[in-house]
PDB file of C-alpha atoms in Angstrom:
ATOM      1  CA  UNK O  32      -7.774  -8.553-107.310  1.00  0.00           C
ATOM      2  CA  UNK O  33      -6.539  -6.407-104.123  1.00  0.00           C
ATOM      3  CA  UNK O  34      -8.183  -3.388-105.570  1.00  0.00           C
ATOM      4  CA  UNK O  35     -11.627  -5.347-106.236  1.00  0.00           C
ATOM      5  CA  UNK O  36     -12.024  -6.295-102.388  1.00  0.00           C
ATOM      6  CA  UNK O  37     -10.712  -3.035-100.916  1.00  0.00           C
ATOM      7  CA  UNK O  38     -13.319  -1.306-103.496  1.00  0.00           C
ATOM      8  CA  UNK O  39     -16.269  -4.274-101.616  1.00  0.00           C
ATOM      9  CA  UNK O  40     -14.560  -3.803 -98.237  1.00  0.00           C
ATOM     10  CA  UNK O  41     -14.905  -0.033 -98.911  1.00  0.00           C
ATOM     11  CA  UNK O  42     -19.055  -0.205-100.171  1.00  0.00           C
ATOM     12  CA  UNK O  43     -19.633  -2.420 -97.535  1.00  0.00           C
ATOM     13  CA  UNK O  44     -18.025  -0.778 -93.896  1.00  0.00           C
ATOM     14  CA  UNK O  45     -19.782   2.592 -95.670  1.00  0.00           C
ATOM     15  CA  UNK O  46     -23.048   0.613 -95.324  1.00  0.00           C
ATOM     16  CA  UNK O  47     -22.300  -0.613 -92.229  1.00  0.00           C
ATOM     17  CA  UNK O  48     -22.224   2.176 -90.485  1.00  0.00           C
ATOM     18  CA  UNK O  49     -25.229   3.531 -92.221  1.00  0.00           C
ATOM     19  CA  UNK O  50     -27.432   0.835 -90.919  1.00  0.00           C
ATOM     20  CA  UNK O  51     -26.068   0.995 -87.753  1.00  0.00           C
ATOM     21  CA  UNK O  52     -27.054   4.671 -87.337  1.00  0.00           C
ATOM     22  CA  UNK O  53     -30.890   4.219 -88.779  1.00  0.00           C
ATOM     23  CA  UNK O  54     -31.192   1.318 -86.447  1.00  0.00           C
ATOM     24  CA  UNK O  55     -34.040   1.627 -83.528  1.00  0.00           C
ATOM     25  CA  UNK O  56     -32.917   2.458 -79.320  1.00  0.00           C
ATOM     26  CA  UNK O  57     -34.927  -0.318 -79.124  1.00  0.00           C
ATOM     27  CA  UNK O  58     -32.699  -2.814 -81.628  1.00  0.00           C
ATOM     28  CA  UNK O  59     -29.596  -2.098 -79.951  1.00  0.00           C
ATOM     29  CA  UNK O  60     -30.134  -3.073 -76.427  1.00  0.00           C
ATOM     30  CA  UNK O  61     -27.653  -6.197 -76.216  1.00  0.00           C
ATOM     31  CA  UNK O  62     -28.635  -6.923 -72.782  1.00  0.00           C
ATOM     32  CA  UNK O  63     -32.315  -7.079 -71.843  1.00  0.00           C
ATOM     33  CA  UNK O  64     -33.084  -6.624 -68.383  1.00  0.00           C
ATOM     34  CA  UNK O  65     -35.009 -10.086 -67.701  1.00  0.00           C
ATOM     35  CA  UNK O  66     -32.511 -11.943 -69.786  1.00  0.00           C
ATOM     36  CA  UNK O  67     -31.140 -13.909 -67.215  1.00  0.00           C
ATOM     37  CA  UNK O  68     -34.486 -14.919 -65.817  1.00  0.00           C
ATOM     38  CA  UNK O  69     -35.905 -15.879 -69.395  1.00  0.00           C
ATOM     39  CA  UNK O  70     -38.115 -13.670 -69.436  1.00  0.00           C
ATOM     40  CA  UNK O  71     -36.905 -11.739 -72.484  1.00  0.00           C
ATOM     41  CA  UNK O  72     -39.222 -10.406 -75.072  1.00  0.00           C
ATOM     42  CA  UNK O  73     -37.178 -11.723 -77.531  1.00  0.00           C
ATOM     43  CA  UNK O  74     -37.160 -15.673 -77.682  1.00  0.00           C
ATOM     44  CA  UNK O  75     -33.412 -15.321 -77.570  1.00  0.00           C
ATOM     45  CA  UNK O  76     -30.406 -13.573 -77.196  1.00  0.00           C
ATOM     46  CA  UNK O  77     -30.671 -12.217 -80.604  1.00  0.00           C
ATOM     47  CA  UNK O  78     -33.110  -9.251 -82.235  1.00  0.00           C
ATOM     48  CA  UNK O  79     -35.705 -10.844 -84.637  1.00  0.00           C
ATOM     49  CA  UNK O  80     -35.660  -8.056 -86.442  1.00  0.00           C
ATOM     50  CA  UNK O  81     -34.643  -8.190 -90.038  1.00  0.00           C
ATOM     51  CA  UNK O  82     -32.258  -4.934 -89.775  1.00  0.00           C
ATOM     52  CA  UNK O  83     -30.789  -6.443 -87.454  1.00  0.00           C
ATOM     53  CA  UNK O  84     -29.733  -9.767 -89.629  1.00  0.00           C
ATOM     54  CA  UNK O  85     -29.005  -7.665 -91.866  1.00  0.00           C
ATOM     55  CA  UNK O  86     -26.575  -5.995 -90.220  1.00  0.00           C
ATOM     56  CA  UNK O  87     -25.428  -9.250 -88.664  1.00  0.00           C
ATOM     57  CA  UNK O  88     -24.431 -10.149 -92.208  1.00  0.00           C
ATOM     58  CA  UNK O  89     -22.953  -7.259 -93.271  1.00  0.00           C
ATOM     59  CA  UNK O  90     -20.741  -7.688 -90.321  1.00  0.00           C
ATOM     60  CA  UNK O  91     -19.756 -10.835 -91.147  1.00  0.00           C
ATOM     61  CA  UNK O  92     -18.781  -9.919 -94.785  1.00  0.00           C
ATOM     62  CA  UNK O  93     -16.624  -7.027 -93.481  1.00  0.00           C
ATOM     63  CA  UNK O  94     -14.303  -9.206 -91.469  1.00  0.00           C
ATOM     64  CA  UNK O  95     -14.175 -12.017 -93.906  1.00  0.00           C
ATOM     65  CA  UNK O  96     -13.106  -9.435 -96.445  1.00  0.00           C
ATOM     66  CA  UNK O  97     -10.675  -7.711 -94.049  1.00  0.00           C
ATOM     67  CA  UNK O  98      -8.888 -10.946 -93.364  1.00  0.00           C
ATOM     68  CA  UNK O  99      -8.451 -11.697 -97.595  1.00  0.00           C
ATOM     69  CA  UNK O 100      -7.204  -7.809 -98.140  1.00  0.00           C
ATOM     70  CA  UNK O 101      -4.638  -8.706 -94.803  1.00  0.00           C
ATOM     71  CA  UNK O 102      -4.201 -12.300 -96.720  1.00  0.00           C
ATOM     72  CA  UNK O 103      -3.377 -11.294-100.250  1.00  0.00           C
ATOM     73  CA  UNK O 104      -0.678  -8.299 -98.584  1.00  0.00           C
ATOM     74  CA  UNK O 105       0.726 -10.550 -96.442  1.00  0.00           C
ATOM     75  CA  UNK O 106       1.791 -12.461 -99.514  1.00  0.00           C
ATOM     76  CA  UNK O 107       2.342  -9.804-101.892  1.00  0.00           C
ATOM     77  CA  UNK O 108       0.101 -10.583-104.252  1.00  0.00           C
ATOM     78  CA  UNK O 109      -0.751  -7.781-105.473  1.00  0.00           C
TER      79      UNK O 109
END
């Protein structure tokens, strides 16, 4: 079981970080400059662009999967 997430944790930080690098300048800009006046071009806080949810997910997946590999040594389980 610990070798089948650290194999997913493994595939998935890899494609992590290659999404991350063929991302757009214009994708990464957390903090738009009329942001605070609401006069973003985005309709929120957040990118609408799919990479980006992508990416968002991916994230996700990587910590929930690095807390179950910390989770299953904590307890020797393996």
């Amino acid at each position: 079981m610990y070798n089948f997430f650290l194999g997913i944790f493994i595939f998935i930080s890899i494609f992590l970080v290659f999404l991350i690098m063929i991302q757009n300048e214009q994708d990464i800009n957390p903090y738009p400059s009329n942001i605070v006046l609401g006069k973003s071009r985005y309709n929120s806080i957040y990118c609408n662009s799919i990479l980006t949810r992508v990416i968002y997910v991916f994230a996700f997946l990587f910590f929930l999967i690095s807390m179950i590999i910390c989770n299953i040594s904590y307890n020797n389980i393996i």
